[in-house]
Short mmCIF file of C-alpha atoms in Angstrom, two decimals:
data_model
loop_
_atom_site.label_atom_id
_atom_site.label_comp_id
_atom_site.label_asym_id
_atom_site.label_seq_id
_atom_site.Cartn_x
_atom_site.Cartn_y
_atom_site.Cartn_z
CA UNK A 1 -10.99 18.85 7.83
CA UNK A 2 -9.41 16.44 10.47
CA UNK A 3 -9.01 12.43 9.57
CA UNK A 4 -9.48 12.22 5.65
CA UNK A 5 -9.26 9.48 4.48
CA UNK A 6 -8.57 7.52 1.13
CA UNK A 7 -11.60 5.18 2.16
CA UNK A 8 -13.74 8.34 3.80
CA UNK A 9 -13.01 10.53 0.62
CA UNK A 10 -14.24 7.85 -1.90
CA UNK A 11 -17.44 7.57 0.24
CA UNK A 12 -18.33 11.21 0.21
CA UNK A 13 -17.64 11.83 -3.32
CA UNK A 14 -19.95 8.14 -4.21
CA UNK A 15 -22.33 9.87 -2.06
CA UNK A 16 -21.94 13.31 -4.45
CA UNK A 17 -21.33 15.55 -1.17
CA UNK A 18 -18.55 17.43 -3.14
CA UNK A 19 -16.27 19.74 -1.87
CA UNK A 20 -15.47 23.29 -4.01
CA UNK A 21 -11.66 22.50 -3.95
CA UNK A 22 -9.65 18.75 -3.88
CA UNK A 23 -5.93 19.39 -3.11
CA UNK A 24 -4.76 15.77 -3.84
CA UNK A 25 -0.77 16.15 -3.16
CA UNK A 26 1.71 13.33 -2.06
CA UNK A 27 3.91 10.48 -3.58
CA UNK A 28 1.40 7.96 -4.49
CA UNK A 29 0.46 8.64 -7.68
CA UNK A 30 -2.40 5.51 -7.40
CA UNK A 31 -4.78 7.47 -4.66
CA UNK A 32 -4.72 10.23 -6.32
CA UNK A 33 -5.56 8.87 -9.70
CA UNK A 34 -8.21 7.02 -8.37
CA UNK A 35 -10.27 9.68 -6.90
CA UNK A 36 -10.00 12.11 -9.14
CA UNK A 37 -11.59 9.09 -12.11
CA UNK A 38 -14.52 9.14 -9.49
CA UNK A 39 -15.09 12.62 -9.17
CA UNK A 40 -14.59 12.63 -13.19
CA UNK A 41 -17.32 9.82 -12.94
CA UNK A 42 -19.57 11.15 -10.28
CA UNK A 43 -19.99 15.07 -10.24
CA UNK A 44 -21.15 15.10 -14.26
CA UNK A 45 -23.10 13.29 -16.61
CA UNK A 46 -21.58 12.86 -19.72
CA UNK A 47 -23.57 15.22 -21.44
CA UNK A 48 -22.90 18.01 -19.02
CA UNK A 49 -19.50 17.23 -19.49
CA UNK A 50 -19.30 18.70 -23.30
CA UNK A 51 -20.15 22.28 -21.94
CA UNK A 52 -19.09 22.08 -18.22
CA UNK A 53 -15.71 20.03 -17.62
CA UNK A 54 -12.29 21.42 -18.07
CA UNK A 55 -9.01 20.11 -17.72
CA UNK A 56 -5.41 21.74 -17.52
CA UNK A 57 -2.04 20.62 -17.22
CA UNK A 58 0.34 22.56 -15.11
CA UNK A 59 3.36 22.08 -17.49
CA UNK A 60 1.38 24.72 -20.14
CA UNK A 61 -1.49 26.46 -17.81
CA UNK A 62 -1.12 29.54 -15.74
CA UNK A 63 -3.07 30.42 -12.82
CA UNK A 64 -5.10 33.30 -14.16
CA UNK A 65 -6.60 30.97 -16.50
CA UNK A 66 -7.62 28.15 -14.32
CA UNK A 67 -9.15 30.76 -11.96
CA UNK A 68 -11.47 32.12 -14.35
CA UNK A 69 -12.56 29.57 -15.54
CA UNK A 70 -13.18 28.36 -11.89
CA UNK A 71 -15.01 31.52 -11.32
CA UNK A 72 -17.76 30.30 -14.41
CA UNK A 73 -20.89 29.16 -13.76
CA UNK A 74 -22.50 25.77 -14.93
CA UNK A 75 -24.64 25.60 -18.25
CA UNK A 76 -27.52 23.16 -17.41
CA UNK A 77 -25.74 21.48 -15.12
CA UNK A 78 -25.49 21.80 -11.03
CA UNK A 79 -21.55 21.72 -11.08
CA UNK A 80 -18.35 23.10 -13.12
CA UNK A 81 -15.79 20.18 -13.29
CA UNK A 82 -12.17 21.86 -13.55
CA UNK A 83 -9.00 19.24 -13.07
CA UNK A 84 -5.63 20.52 -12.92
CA UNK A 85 -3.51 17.60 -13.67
CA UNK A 86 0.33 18.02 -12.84
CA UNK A 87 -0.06 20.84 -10.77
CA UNK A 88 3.27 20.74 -9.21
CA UNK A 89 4.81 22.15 -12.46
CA UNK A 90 2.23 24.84 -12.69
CA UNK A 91 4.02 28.34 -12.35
CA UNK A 92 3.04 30.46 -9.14
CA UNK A 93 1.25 27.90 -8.30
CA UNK A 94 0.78 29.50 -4.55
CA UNK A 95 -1.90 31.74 -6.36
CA UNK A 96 -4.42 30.05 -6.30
CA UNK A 97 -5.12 31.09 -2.92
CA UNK A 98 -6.99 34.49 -4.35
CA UNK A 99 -9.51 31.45 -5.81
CA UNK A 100 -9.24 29.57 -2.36
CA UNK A 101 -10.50 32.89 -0.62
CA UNK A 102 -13.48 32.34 -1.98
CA UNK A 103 -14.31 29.61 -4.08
CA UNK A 104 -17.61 29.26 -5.70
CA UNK A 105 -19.96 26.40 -4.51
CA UNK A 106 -20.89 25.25 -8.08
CA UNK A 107 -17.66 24.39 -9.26
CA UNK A 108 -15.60 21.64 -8.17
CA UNK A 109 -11.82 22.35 -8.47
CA UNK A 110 -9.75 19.16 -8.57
CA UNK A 111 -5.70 19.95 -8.45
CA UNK A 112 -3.43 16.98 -8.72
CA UNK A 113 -0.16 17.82 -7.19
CA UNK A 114 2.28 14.35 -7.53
CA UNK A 115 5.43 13.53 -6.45
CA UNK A 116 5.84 15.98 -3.22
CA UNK A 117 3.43 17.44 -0.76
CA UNK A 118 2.59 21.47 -0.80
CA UNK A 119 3.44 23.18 2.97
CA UNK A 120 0.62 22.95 4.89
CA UNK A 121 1.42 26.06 6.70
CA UNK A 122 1.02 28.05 3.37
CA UNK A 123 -2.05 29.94 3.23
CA UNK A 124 -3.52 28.47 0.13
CA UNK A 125 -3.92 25.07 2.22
CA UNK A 126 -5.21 26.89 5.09
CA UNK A 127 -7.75 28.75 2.82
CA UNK A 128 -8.87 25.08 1.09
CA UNK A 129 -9.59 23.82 4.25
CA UNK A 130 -11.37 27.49 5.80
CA UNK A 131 -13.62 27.07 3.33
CA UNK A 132 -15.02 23.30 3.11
CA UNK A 133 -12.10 22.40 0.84
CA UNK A 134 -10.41 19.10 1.06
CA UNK A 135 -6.23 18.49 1.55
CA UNK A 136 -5.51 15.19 1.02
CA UNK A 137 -1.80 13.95 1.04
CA UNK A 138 -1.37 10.45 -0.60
CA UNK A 139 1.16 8.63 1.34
CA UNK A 140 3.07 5.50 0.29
CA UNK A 141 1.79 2.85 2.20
CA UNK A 142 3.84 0.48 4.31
CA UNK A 143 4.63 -3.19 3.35
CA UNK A 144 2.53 -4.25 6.12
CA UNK A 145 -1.24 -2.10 5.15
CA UNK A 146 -0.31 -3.66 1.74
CA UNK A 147 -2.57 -7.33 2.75
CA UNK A 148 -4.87 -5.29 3.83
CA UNK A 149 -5.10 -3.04 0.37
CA UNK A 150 -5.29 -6.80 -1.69
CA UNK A 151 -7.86 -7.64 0.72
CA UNK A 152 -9.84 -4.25 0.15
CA UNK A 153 -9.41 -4.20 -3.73
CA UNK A 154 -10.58 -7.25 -4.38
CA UNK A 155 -13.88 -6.96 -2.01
CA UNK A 156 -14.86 -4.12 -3.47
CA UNK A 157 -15.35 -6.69 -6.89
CA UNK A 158 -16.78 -9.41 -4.41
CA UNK A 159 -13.58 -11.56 -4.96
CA UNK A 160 -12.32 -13.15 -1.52
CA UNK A 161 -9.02 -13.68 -1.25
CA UNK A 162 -7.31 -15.66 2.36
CA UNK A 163 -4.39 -14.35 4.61
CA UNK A 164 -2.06 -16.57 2.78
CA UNK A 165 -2.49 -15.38 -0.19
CA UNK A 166 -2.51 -11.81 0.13
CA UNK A 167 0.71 -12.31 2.23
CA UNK A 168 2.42 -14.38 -0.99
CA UNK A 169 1.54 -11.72 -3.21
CA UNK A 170 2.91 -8.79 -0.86
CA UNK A 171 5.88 -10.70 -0.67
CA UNK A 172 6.72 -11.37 -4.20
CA UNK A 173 5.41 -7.73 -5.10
CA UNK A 174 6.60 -5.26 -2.19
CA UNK A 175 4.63 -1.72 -1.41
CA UNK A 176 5.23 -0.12 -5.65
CA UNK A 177 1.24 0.09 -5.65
CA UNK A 178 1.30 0.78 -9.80
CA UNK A 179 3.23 -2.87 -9.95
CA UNK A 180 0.55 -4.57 -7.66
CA UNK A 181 -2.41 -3.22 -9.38
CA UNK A 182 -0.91 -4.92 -12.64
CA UNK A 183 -0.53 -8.67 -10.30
CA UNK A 184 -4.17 -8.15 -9.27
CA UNK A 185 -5.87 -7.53 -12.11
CA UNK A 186 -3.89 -10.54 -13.89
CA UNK A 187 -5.72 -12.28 -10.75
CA UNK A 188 -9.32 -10.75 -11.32
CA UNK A 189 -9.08 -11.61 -15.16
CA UNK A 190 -7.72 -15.32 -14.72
CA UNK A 191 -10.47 -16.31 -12.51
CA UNK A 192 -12.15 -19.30 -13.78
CA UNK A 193 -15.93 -18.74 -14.53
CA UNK A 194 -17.88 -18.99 -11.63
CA UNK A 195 -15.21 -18.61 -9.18
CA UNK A 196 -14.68 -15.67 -7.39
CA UNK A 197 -12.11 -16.35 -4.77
CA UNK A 198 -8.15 -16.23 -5.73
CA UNK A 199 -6.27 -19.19 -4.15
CA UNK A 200 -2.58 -19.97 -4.10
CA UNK A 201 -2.55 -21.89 -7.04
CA UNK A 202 -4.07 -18.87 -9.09
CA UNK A 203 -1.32 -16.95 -7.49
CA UNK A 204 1.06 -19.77 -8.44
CA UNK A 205 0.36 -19.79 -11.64
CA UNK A 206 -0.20 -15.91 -13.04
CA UNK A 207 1.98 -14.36 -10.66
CA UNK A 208 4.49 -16.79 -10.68
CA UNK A 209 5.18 -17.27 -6.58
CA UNK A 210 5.44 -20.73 -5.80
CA UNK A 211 2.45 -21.65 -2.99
CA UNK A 212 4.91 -24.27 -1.70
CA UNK A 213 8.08 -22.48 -1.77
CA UNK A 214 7.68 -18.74 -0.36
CA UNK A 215 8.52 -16.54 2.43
CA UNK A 216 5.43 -17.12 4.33
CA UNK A 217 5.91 -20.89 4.10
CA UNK A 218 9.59 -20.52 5.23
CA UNK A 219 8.55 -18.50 8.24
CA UNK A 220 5.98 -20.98 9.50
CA UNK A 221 8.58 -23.46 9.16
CA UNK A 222 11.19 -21.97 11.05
CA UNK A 223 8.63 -20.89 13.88
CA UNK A 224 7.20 -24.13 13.74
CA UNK A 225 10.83 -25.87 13.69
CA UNK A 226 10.25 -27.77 10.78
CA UNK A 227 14.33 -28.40 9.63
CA UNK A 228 13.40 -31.03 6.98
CA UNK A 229 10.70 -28.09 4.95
CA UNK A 230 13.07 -24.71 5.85
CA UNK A 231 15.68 -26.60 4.15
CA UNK A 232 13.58 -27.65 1.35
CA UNK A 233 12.45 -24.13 0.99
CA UNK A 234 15.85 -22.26 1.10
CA UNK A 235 17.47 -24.84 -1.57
CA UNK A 236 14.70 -23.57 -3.97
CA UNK A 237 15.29 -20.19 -3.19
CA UNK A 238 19.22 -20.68 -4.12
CA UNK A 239 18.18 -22.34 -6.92
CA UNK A 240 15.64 -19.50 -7.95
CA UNK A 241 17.49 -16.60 -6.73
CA UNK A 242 15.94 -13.97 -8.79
CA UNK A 243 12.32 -14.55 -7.92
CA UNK A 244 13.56 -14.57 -4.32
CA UNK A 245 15.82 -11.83 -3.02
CA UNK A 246 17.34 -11.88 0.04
CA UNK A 247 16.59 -8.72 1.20
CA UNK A 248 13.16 -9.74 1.18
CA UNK A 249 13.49 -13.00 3.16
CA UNK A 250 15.97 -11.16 5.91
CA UNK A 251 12.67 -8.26 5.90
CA UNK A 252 10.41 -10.91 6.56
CA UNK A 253 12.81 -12.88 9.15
CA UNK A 254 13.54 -9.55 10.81
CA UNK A 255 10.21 -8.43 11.14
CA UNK A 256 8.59 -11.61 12.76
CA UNK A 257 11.89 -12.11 15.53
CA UNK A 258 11.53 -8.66 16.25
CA UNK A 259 7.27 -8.63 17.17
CA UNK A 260 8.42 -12.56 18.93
CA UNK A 261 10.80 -10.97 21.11
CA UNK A 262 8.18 -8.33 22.46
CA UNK A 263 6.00 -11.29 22.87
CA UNK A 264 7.70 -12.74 25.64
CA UNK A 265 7.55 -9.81 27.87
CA UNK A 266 3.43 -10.46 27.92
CA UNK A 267 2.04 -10.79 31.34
CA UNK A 268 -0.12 -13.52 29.29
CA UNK A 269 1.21 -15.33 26.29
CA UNK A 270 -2.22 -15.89 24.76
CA UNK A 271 -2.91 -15.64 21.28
CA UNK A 272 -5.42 -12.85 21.85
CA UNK A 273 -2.60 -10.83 23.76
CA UNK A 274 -0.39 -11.71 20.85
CA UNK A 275 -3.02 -10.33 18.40
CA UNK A 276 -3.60 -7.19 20.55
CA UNK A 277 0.16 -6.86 21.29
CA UNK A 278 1.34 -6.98 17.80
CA UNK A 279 -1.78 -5.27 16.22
CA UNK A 280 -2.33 -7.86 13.92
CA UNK A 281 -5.08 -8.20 11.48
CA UNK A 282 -6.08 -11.79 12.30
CA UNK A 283 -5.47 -15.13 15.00
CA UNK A 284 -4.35 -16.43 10.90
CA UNK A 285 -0.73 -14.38 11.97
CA UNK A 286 -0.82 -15.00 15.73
CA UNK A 287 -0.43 -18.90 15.06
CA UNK A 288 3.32 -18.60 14.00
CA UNK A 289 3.85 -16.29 17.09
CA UNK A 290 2.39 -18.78 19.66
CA UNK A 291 4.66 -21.45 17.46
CA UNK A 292 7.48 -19.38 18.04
CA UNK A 293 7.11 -18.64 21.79
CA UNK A 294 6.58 -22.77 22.33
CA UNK A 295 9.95 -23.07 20.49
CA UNK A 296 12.00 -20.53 20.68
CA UNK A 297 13.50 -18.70 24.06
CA UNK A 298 14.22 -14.83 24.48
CA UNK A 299 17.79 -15.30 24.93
CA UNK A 300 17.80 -17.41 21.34
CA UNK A 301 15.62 -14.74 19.68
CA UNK A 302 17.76 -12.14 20.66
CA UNK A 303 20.63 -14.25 19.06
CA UNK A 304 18.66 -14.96 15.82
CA UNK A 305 18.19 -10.71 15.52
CA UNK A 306 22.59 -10.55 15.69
CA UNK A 307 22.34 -13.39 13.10
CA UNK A 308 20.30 -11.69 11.08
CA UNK A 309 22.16 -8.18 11.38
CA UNK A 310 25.45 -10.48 10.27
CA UNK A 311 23.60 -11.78 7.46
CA UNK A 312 22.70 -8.33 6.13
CA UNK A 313 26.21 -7.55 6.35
CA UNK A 314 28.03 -10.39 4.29
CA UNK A 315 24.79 -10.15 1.80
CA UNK A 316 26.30 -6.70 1.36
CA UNK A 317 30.18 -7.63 0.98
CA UNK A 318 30.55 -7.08 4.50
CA UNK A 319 33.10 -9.92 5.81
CA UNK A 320 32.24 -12.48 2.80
CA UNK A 321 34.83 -13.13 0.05
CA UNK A 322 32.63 -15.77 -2.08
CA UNK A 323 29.21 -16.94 -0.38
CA UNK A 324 26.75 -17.01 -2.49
CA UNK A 325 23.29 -15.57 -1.27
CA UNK A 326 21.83 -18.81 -1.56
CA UNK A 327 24.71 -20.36 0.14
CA UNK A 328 24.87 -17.32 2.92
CA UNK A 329 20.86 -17.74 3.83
CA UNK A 330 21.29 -21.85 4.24
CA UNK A 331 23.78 -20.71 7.19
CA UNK A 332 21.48 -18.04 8.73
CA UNK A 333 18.39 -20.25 8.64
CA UNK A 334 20.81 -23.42 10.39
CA UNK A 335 21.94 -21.45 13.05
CA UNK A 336 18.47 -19.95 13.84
CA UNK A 337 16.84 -23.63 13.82
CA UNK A 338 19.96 -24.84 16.13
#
């Protein structure tokens, strides 16, 4: 089955068009979780579930088991629910193909296979998928789908949330999905009644990321060439070094003079062109690239990238004796606004 999906998988199970055999594998533990609570949620009723839901763990199962009781049929009830949590410790695990053969069409076999991925040239994974199974590898996203993911999680509880604020709380956060999901509910449940849109000053104040003093507002700044703010901004980040690590700022700085230096080899600098260019989710992103191309040169950007490689080194010991990070990042961002 070719182009599944998180978002696709969610709507076919919601929909209750269930497959005989889930092979959720991969390193994100969160995507896997969360489907297999809604098949828990969707395929039975909680009364069918006293007669016709079964769950093993892989540490203390062994295959013979799961399979016949696979091979059951429902009481009163149109499906047999059978999870097999931790299924990468489950021994000879690879035979469950004999099941995968030929599954039965009123059971639905869920196997939850974290922290790795099993060959997809093995035949059990060929068999799933031969016979209307679903593989579906849960990847770690990348910092940049992570917006988009805030953006997502809190629509689906018709909460808005803006660009800026999805991008603070990225920032502060990074891609660990199991330490977001903790930020954003702390959101959903500090929403004053009657509200249902998170703002900076929410984030602000139960997240703790300043809305004044962040990487997105340091960016704009320097794109926008705004000395007297960047300075501002990096003083309270040397002040406040914990809640604002370097290697997060350099990501951030790296990132945009990187996409800004592609952005002057467009035939048309437009911020449409930008937005296409870049693939960026919004003209909200393309403004600080259309600030940067007014104010910034290729030869300069190409500069500020060697600055920035330099910085990474001293931040690392590399050539520095006793800068402090703090003290290291007020000399990157001078010589990139110089």
């Amino acid at each position: 089955m070719a182009n599944i999906t998180f978002d696709s998988l969610k709507k076919d199970i919601s929909k209750r068009n269930f497959a005989p055999i889930y092979l959720l594998m991969g390193d994100e533990a969160y995507f896997i979780d969360q489907l297999t609570e809604l098949l828990l949620e969707k395929v039975l009723t909680e009364t069918e579930k006293d007669f016709n839901m079964l769950t093993f763990y892989g540490v203390d199962s062994d295959v013979n088991t799961i399979v016949a009781a696979a091979r059951r049929f429902p009481m009163m009830a149109e499906y047999l629910l059978i999870v097999v949590k931790e299924a990468q410790e489950l021994n000879k695990f690879e035979l469950l193909d004999y099941y995968a053969k030929n599954p039965l069409k009123s059971t639905v076999l869920v196997i939850n296979y974290k922290h790795g991925t099993v060959d997809k040239r093995k035949a059990l994974v060929k068999n799933i998928e031969k016979n209307g199974g679903v593989v579906f590898e849960s990847k770690k996203l990348y910092e940049n789908q992570i917006p988009s993911f805030i953006k997502n999680y809190f629509s689906e509880r018709n909460i808005r949330i803006d660009e800026k604020s999805s991008q603070m709380i990225t920032d502060f956060v990074g891609n660990d999905i199991s330490k977001l999901i903790q930020q954003l509910q702390k959101l959903e449940v500090s929403l004053p009644e009657g509200s249902n849109t998170i703002t900076s000053e929410l984030i602000e104040k139960n997240v703790g990321v300043s809305k004044d003093y962040n990487n997105f507002e340091l960016l704009k700044a320097i794109a926008e060439k705004n000395i007297l703010k960047a300075n501002a901004i990096v003083d309270h980040f040397g002040k406040n070094q914990k809640d604002n690590p370097g290697v997060v700022t350099l990501t951030v700085l790296f990132s945009y003079f990187s996409n800004l230096l592609e952005c002057f080899w467009l035939p048309q600098k437009s911020e449409q062109n930008v937005i296409s260019a870049l693939n960026l989710r919004s003209s909200f992103f393309a403004r600080d690239y259309m600030s940067g191309l007014r104010n910034y040169n290729a030869s300069k950007v190409m500069e500020i990238i060697t600055y920035l490689r330099i910085f990474d080194g001293k931040s690392k010991g590399i050539d520095n004796i006793s800068a402090s990070p703090g003290e290291l990042l007020k000399e990157l961002v001078y010589k990139i606004m110089h």
